[in-house]
CSV table of C-alpha atoms and ligand atoms in Angstrom, one decimal:
chain,number,residue,atom,x,y,z
A,1,MET,CA,100.0,81.4,120.8
A,2,LYS,CA,96.3,81.9,120.5
A,3,VAL,CA,94.4,83.5,117.6
A,4,SER,CA,91.2,85.5,118.1
A,5,ILE,CA,89.0,85.6,115.0
A,6,ILE,CA,86.7,88.6,115.2
A,7,ILE,CA,83.6,88.6,113.0
A,8,PRO,CA,81.1,91.4,112.9
A,9,THR,CA,77.7,90.2,111.8
A,10,TYR,CA,74.4,91.6,110.9
A,11,ASN,CA,71.8,89.2,109.5
A,12,GLU,CA,74.4,86.5,108.5
A,13,ARG,CA,72.6,83.5,109.9
A,14,ASP,CA,72.7,81.5,106.7
A,15,ASN,CA,76.5,81.9,106.4
A,16,LEU,CA,77.4,80.8,109.8
A,17,GLU,CA,77.5,77.0,109.5
A,18,GLU,CA,79.8,77.0,106.5
A,19,LEU,CA,81.9,79.8,108.0
A,20,PHE,CA,82.5,78.1,111.3
A,21,GLU,CA,83.2,74.7,109.6
A,22,ARG,CA,85.8,76.2,107.2
A,23,ILE,CA,87.5,78.2,109.9
A,24,SER,CA,87.6,75.2,112.2
A,25,ASN,CA,89.1,73.0,109.4
A,26,ALA,CA,91.7,75.6,108.4
A,27,MET,CA,92.8,76.3,112.0
A,28,GLU,CA,92.9,72.6,113.0
A,29,LYS,CA,94.9,71.7,109.9
A,30,ALA,CA,97.4,74.5,110.7
A,31,GLY,CA,97.5,73.6,114.3
A,32,TYR,CA,96.6,76.9,115.8
A,33,ASP,CA,94.7,77.4,119.1
A,34,TYR,CA,91.9,79.9,118.3
A,35,GLU,CA,88.6,81.4,119.4
A,36,ILE,CA,85.8,82.9,117.2
A,37,ILE,CA,84.3,86.2,118.5
A,38,VAL,CA,81.0,87.1,116.8
A,39,VAL,CA,79.9,90.6,117.4
A,40,ASP,CA,76.3,90.8,116.4
A,41,ASP,CA,74.2,94.0,116.5
A,42,ASP,CA,71.0,92.2,117.6
A,43,SER,CA,70.2,90.9,114.1
A,44,PRO,CA,66.6,90.4,113.3
A,45,ASP,CA,67.4,87.0,111.9
A,46,ARG,CA,68.9,86.1,115.3
A,47,THR,CA,72.4,85.5,114.0
A,48,TRP,CA,73.6,85.7,117.6
A,49,GLU,CA,71.4,82.9,118.7
A,50,TYR,CA,72.4,80.6,115.9
A,51,ALA,CA,76.1,81.3,116.6
A,52,GLU,CA,75.7,80.3,120.2
A,53,GLU,CA,73.8,77.2,119.2
A,54,LEU,CA,76.5,76.1,116.7
A,55,GLY,CA,79.1,76.7,119.4
A,56,LYS,CA,77.2,74.4,121.8
A,57,THR,CA,76.1,71.6,119.5
A,58,ARG,CA,79.2,71.4,117.3
A,59,GLY,CA,81.9,72.4,119.8
A,60,TYR,CA,83.3,75.4,118.0
A,61,PRO,CA,85.1,77.8,120.3
A,62,VAL,CA,82.7,80.6,119.8
A,63,LYS,CA,82.1,83.6,122.0
A,64,VAL,CA,79.0,85.7,121.0
A,65,ILE,CA,78.5,89.3,121.8
A,66,ARG,CA,75.0,90.6,121.2
A,67,ARG,CA,74.9,94.3,121.2
A,68,THR,CA,71.5,95.9,121.6
A,69,LYS,CA,72.5,99.5,122.0
A,70,GLU,CA,75.4,100.1,119.7
A,71,LYS,CA,75.5,99.6,115.9
A,72,GLY,CA,78.1,99.8,113.2
A,73,LEU,CA,80.9,97.8,111.7
A,74,SER,CA,83.9,99.6,113.1
A,75,SER,CA,82.6,99.8,116.6
A,76,ALA,CA,81.8,96.0,116.4
A,77,VAL,CA,85.4,95.2,115.5
A,78,ILE,CA,86.7,97.5,118.3
A,79,ARG,CA,84.4,95.7,120.7
A,80,GLY,CA,85.8,92.4,119.4
A,81,PHE,CA,89.3,93.6,120.2
A,82,LYS,CA,88.3,94.3,123.8
A,83,GLU,CA,86.8,90.9,124.3
A,84,ALA,CA,89.6,88.9,122.5
A,85,GLU,CA,92.0,86.8,124.6
A,86,GLY,CA,94.4,85.9,121.8
A,87,ASP,CA,97.9,87.2,121.0
A,88,VAL,CA,96.9,87.6,117.4
A,89,PHE,CA,93.7,89.1,116.2
A,90,VAL,CA,92.1,88.3,112.8
A,91,VAL,CA,89.3,90.4,111.4
A,92,MET,CA,87.0,89.1,108.7
A,93,ASP,CA,83.5,89.2,107.3
A,94,ALA,CA,80.9,86.5,107.9
A,95,ASP,CA,79.7,86.3,104.3
A,96,LEU,CA,82.5,84.1,103.0
A,97,GLN,CA,83.8,86.8,100.7
A,98,HIS,CA,86.9,86.3,102.8
A,99,PRO,CA,88.1,82.7,102.4
A,100,PRO,CA,88.8,81.3,105.9
A,101,GLU,CA,91.5,79.1,104.4
A,102,LYS,CA,93.7,82.3,104.2
A,103,ILE,CA,93.7,82.8,108.0
A,104,PRO,CA,96.7,80.5,108.7
A,105,GLU,CA,98.7,82.3,106.0
A,106,LEU,CA,98.0,85.6,107.6
A,107,VAL,CA,98.9,84.3,111.1
A,108,ARG,CA,102.1,82.8,109.8
A,109,GLU,CA,103.2,86.2,108.5
A,110,ILE,CA,102.7,87.6,112.0
A,111,GLU,CA,104.8,84.7,113.4
A,112,LYS,CA,107.5,85.5,110.9
A,113,GLY,CA,107.7,89.1,112.2
A,114,ALA,CA,105.0,91.2,110.6
A,115,ASP,CA,102.9,93.3,113.0
A,116,ILE,CA,100.0,93.6,110.5
A,117,ALA,CA,99.3,91.1,107.7
A,118,ILE,CA,96.6,92.2,105.2
A,119,ALA,CA,94.7,89.9,102.9
A,120,SER,CA,95.1,92.1,99.9
A,121,ARG,CA,93.1,92.4,96.6
A,122,TYR,CA,95.7,94.6,95.0
A,123,VAL,CA,99.0,92.7,95.1
A,124,PRO,CA,100.0,90.3,92.4
A,125,GLY,CA,97.8,87.1,92.7
A,126,GLY,CA,95.0,89.0,94.4
A,127,GLY,CA,91.8,90.2,92.9
A,128,VAL,CA,88.0,90.5,93.0
A,129,GLU,CA,85.4,88.1,91.6
A,130,ASN,CA,82.8,89.4,89.1
A,131,TRP,CA,83.3,93.2,89.5
A,132,TYR,CA,82.5,95.5,86.6
A,133,TRP,CA,85.4,97.6,85.4
A,134,TYR,CA,83.8,100.8,86.9
A,135,ARG,CA,83.5,99.2,90.3
A,136,LYS,CA,87.1,98.3,90.2
A,137,LEU,CA,87.9,101.8,89.1
A,138,ILE,CA,86.0,103.4,92.0
A,139,SER,CA,87.6,101.0,94.5
A,140,LYS,CA,91.1,101.7,93.2
A,141,GLY,CA,90.4,105.5,92.9
A,142,ALA,CA,89.3,105.6,96.5
A,143,ILE,CA,92.4,103.8,97.6
A,144,MET,CA,94.6,106.1,95.6
A,145,ILE,CA,92.9,109.1,97.3
A,146,GLY,CA,93.6,107.6,100.7
A,147,ARG,CA,97.2,106.8,99.9
A,148,VAL,CA,98.1,110.3,98.6
A,149,ALA,CA,96.1,112.1,101.4
A,150,LEU,CA,97.7,110.0,104.1
A,151,PRO,CA,101.4,109.5,103.3
A,152,LYS,CA,101.8,107.1,106.2
A,153,ILE,CA,99.8,104.5,104.3
A,154,ARG,CA,101.1,105.2,100.9
A,155,HIS,CA,103.0,101.9,100.6
A,156,VAL,CA,100.0,99.8,101.4
A,157,LYS,CA,98.2,98.5,98.3
A,158,ASP,CA,94.9,97.6,100.0
A,159,PRO,CA,94.5,99.8,103.1
A,160,VAL,CA,90.7,99.3,103.1
A,161,SER,CA,90.6,95.5,103.1
A,162,GLY,CA,88.3,94.1,105.7
A,163,PHE,CA,90.4,90.9,106.1
A,164,PHE,CA,93.6,91.2,108.1
A,165,ALA,CA,95.6,89.9,111.1
A,166,LEU,CA,97.6,91.8,113.7
A,167,ARG,CA,99.5,91.5,116.9
A,168,ARG,CA,97.4,92.5,119.9
A,169,GLU,CA,99.9,95.2,120.8
A,170,VAL,CA,99.1,97.1,117.5
A,171,VAL,CA,95.7,98.1,118.8
A,172,GLU,CA,96.0,97.8,122.5
A,173,LYS,CA,96.8,101.4,123.2
A,174,ALA,CA,95.3,102.9,120.0
A,175,ASP,CA,92.5,105.4,120.3
A,176,LEU,CA,90.4,104.0,117.5
A,177,ASN,CA,87.3,105.9,116.4
A,178,PRO,CA,84.2,103.7,116.4
A,179,ILE,CA,82.5,105.8,113.8
A,180,GLY,CA,85.5,105.4,111.5
A,181,PHE,CA,84.4,103.8,108.3
A,182,LYS,CA,87.3,101.6,107.3
A,183,ILE,CA,88.7,100.1,110.4
A,184,LEU,CA,92.0,98.9,108.8
A,185,MET,CA,92.8,102.4,107.7
A,186,GLU,CA,92.1,103.7,111.2
A,187,ILE,CA,94.5,101.1,112.6
A,188,LEU,CA,97.2,101.8,110.0
A,189,ILE,CA,97.1,105.5,111.0
A,190,LYS,CA,96.7,105.1,114.8
A,191,GLY,CA,98.2,101.7,115.6
A,192,THR,CA,101.6,100.9,117.0
A,193,TYR,CA,103.5,98.9,114.4
A,194,LYS,CA,106.6,98.6,112.2
A,195,LYS,CA,106.1,95.9,109.6
A,196,VAL,CA,103.1,95.5,107.3
A,197,VAL,CA,102.9,92.7,104.8
A,198,GLU,CA,100.2,92.0,102.2
A,199,VAL,CA,99.1,88.5,101.2
A,200,PRO,CA,97.2,88.2,97.9
A,201,PHE,CA,93.6,86.8,98.0
A,202,ARG,CA,90.6,86.8,95.8
A,203,PHE,CA,87.6,88.7,97.2
A,204,GLY,CA,84.8,86.3,96.4
A,205,LEU,CA,81.1,86.5,96.1
A,206,ARG,CA,78.8,86.8,99.0
A,207,LYS,CA,77.4,83.3,99.9
A,208,ALA,CA,74.0,84.2,101.4
A,209,GLY,CA,72.1,87.3,102.6
A,210,GLU,CA,72.8,90.7,101.3
A,211,SER,CA,75.3,93.6,101.5
A,212,LYS,CA,74.7,96.2,104.2
A,213,LEU,CA,77.1,98.7,102.8
A,214,GLY,CA,76.5,100.9,99.8
A,215,GLY,CA,74.7,104.1,99.1
A,216,LYS,CA,76.6,106.7,101.1
A,217,THR,CA,79.8,104.6,101.1
A,218,MET,CA,81.9,107.0,99.1
A,219,ILE,CA,80.9,110.1,101.1
A,220,ASN,CA,81.6,108.2,104.4
A,221,TYR,CA,84.9,107.1,103.1
A,222,LEU,CA,86.0,110.6,102.2
A,223,LYS,CA,84.8,111.8,105.6
A,224,HIS,CA,86.9,109.2,107.2
A,225,VAL,CA,90.0,110.1,105.1
A,226,TYR,CA,89.5,113.7,106.2
A,227,ARG,CA,89.2,112.9,109.9
A,228,LEU,CA,92.4,110.8,109.7
A,229,MET,CA,94.2,113.6,107.9
A,230,LYS,CA,93.1,115.9,110.7
A,231,TRP,CA,94.3,113.5,113.3
A,232,GLU,CA,97.6,113.1,111.5
A,233,GLY,CA,98.1,116.9,111.3
A,234,GLU,CA,97.9,116.8,107.5
A,235,ILE,CA,95.0,119.3,107.6
A,236,ASP,CA,97.2,121.7,109.6
A,237,ARG,CA,99.9,121.4,107.0
A,238,LEU,CA,97.3,122.2,104.3
A,239,VAL,CA,96.4,125.4,106.2
A,240,LYS,CA,100.0,126.4,106.6
A,241,PHE,CA,100.7,125.6,103.0
A,242,SER,CA,97.8,128.0,101.9
A,243,ILE,CA,99.0,130.7,104.3
A,244,VAL,CA,102.5,130.5,102.7
A,245,GLY,CA,100.9,130.4,99.3
A,246,THR,CA,99.1,133.7,100.0
A,247,SER,CA,102.3,135.3,101.2
A,248,GLY,CA,103.8,134.2,97.9
A,249,ILE,CA,101.2,136.2,96.0
A,250,VAL,CA,102.1,139.3,98.0
A,251,VAL,CA,105.8,138.7,97.2
A,252,ASN,CA,105.1,138.1,93.6
A,253,GLU,CA,103.0,141.3,93.2
A,254,GLY,CA,105.4,143.4,95.2
A,255,PHE,CA,108.4,142.5,93.3
A,256,LEU,CA,106.6,142.8,90.0
A,257,TRP,CA,105.6,146.3,90.9
A,258,PHE,CA,109.1,147.1,92.1
A,259,PHE,CA,110.8,145.8,89.0
A,260,VAL,CA,108.5,147.6,86.6
A,261,SER,CA,107.8,150.9,88.4
A,262,GLU,CA,111.0,151.4,90.3
A,263,LEU,CA,113.6,149.7,88.0
A,264,GLY,CA,111.8,150.3,84.8
A,265,MET,CA,112.0,146.7,83.7
A,266,ASP,CA,110.0,145.3,80.8
A,267,LYS,CA,106.6,144.0,82.0
A,268,TYR,CA,106.9,140.7,80.2
A,269,ILE,CA,110.4,140.0,81.5
A,270,ALA,CA,109.8,141.3,85.1
A,271,ASN,CA,107.2,138.6,85.6
A,272,ILE,CA,109.9,135.9,85.6
A,273,PRO,CA,112.2,137.0,88.4
A,274,ALA,CA,109.1,138.1,90.4
A,275,THR,CA,107.7,134.6,90.1
A,276,GLU,CA,111.0,133.0,91.0
A,277,LEU,CA,111.3,135.1,94.1
A,278,ALA,CA,107.8,134.1,95.1
A,279,ILE,CA,108.7,130.5,94.7
A,280,LEU,CA,111.8,130.9,96.8
A,281,ASN,CA,109.8,132.7,99.5
A,282,ASN,CA,107.3,129.9,99.5
A,283,PHE,CA,110.0,127.3,99.6
A,284,ILE,CA,111.7,128.9,102.6
A,285,TRP,CA,108.5,129.2,104.7
A,286,ASN,CA,107.3,125.7,103.8
A,287,ASP,CA,110.7,124.3,104.6
A,288,LEU,CA,111.0,126.1,108.0
A,289,TRP,CA,107.3,125.8,109.0
A,290,THR,CA,104.8,123.7,107.0
A,291,PHE,CA,107.1,120.6,106.5
A,292,ARG,CA,109.8,121.4,109.1
A,293,ASP,CA,109.6,117.9,110.6
A,294,LEU,CA,109.9,116.2,107.3
A,295,ARG,CA,113.2,117.5,106.0
A,296,ARG,CA,115.0,114.3,104.9
A,297,TYR,CA,116.5,115.0,101.5
A,298,PRO,CA,119.4,117.4,101.0
A,299,LEU,CA,118.4,121.1,100.6
A,300,TRP,CA,119.2,121.2,96.9
A,301,LYS,CA,117.0,118.2,96.2
A,302,ARG,CA,114.1,119.8,98.1
A,303,LEU,CA,114.6,123.0,96.2
A,304,ILE,CA,114.6,121.3,92.8
A,305,SER,CA,111.6,119.2,93.7
A,306,PHE,CA,109.7,122.3,94.9
A,307,HIS,CA,110.3,123.9,91.6
A,308,VAL,CA,109.0,120.8,89.8
A,309,ALA,CA,105.9,121.1,91.9
A,310,ALA,CA,105.5,124.8,91.0
A,311,LEU,CA,105.9,124.0,87.3
A,312,MET,CA,103.4,121.1,87.5
A,313,GLY,CA,101.0,123.4,89.3
A,314,ALA,CA,101.3,126.1,86.6
A,315,ILE,CA,100.7,123.5,83.8
A,316,VAL,CA,97.7,122.1,85.6
A,317,GLN,CA,96.3,125.6,86.2
A,318,TRP,CA,96.6,126.4,82.5
A,319,LEU,CA,95.2,123.0,81.4
A,320,ILE,CA,92.1,123.7,83.4
A,321,TYR,CA,91.9,127.4,82.6
A,322,ALA,CA,92.2,127.2,78.8
A,323,PRO,CA,89.4,124.7,78.1
A,324,LEU,CA,87.0,126.3,80.6
A,325,VAL,CA,87.5,129.7,78.9
A,326,TYR,CA,87.1,128.0,75.5
A,327,LEU,CA,83.8,126.5,76.8
A,328,GLY,CA,82.6,130.0,77.6
A,329,MET,CA,83.2,130.3,81.3
A,330,ASN,CA,84.2,133.7,82.7
A,331,TYR,CA,88.0,133.8,82.6
A,332,LEU,CA,88.4,135.0,86.2
A,333,VAL,CA,86.2,132.2,87.5
A,334,ALA,CA,88.1,129.7,85.3
A,335,ASN,CA,91.3,130.9,86.6
A,336,LEU,CA,90.1,130.5,90.2
A,337,ILE,CA,89.3,126.8,89.5
A,338,GLY,CA,92.7,126.4,87.9
A,339,ILE,CA,94.4,127.9,91.0
A,340,ALA,CA,92.5,125.5,93.2
A,341,ALA,CA,93.5,122.5,91.2
A,342,SER,CA,97.1,123.8,91.1
A,343,PHE,CA,97.1,124.2,94.8
A,344,ILE,CA,96.0,120.6,95.4
A,345,VAL,CA,98.6,119.2,92.9
A,346,ARG,CA,101.4,121.3,94.5
A,347,PHE,CA,100.5,120.3,98.0
A,348,LEU,CA,100.3,116.6,97.3
A,349,PHE,CA,103.5,116.6,95.2
A,350,ASN,CA,105.4,118.5,97.9
A,351,ARG,CA,103.9,116.4,100.7
A,352,ASN,CA,104.7,113.1,99.0
A,353,VAL,CA,107.9,113.9,97.2
A,354,THR,CA,109.7,117.1,98.3
A,355,TRP,CA,109.1,116.4,101.9
A,356,GLY,CA,107.9,112.7,101.5
B,1,GDP,N1,78.0,94.0,113.9
B,1,GDP,C1,77.8,94.6,112.7
B,1,GDP,N2,78.3,93.9,111.6
B,1,GDP,C2,78.0,94.5,110.4
B,1,GDP,C3,77.4,95.8,110.3
B,1,GDP,N3,77.4,96.1,109.0
B,1,GDP,C4,77.9,95.1,108.3
B,1,GDP,N4,78.3,94.1,109.2
B,1,GDP,C5,79.0,92.9,108.9
B,1,GDP,O1,80.3,93.2,108.3
B,1,GDP,C6,80.6,92.3,107.2
B,1,GDP,C7,80.8,93.0,105.9
B,1,GDP,O2,79.5,93.6,105.5
B,1,GDP,P1,79.0,93.4,104.1
B,1,GDP,O3,77.6,93.9,104.1
B,1,GDP,O4,79.2,92.1,103.5
B,1,GDP,O5,79.9,94.5,103.3
B,1,GDP,P2,80.4,94.4,101.8
B,1,GDP,O6,81.1,93.1,101.6
B,1,GDP,O7,81.2,95.6,101.6
B,1,GDP,O8,79.1,94.4,100.9
B,1,GDP,C8,79.6,91.2,107.2
B,1,GDP,O9,80.0,90.2,108.1
B,1,GDP,C9,78.4,92.0,107.9
B,1,GDP,O10,77.4,91.1,108.5
B,1,GDP,C10,77.0,96.4,111.5
B,1,GDP,O11,76.4,97.5,111.5
B,1,GDP,N5,77.2,95.8,112.7
B,2,MG,MG1,80.4,91.3,102.1
């Protein structure tokens, strides 16, 4: 079995020597056959040249790809997959924030039967070095958004880690988007695999050089999550869910009118059966259409869960409406914002629980 270690680089010259040395020690100690694939985007500091030189003078099994036309982290990793000869691929950064000593542990998980082994910051024993609480909060918040928006990855604690190992077959047939922002998330959505395991590790400090990522990171991340939702058909569901929701408004109003005008019911009371009928209407269409392929729990459970979502939505709607009105906002506008929040809450709850 051969391991291909894929390392995207941009201006990482000063990290290479220690990186190669530690990789080579770790792999030799564990007894794995390996190759290092450096995918460099024509770094001004000539990282590619130094990588080749280290390979020649010190005998490390390095293959260097110098890209002069393309750029970007994800596309570099995808290129690495194409060049790799191994049975197991490992992806890691060059800056030593990913300790090379973890590689054998990841590979061992693959040998034991995992298809993807992630070096994870967010399982017990893992962590990050020297991050302020707000940076942790942003990181965890971003992951949480990804996990609820993409139910397929909801069991993965660190789906955006840049340090992981996988079997070649996982990505061989996958149509990975080179402009994707987080390559692991892309693989978790589009790859062919069954078992994912996470191995704890501490995300260290950058040894030399500086970070290339930052600035628009959050926006790019959200764009990537959106593209993956689209690819997964989750955006289609969202559209269907809103169409059904709109039909519910018609049902609600229609029955309210019928109960009050035709049956002479009390206006305060009539609202209750009208709302319940709208909930039932929405449930039926969502069950038969929006989430048809996801019916796993018995009907009565789905029905109860759908009502829980409706109740939660109503509470959220009110919790947003009341303070906004109190703060002086126009009550119709406040209600609209409340409805939007309720919509998101109901969709996510139904997607992850009722039809989860
Ligand atoms: N080939 C290539 N590598 C990149 C690019 N951007 C970043 N990298 C490499 O990807 C790894 C992670 O980047 P880094 O700046 O450390 O990200 P951070 O740890 O999130 O700050 C490092 O090895 C970088 O050299 C790029 O556009 N092309
Ligand atoms: Mg880094």
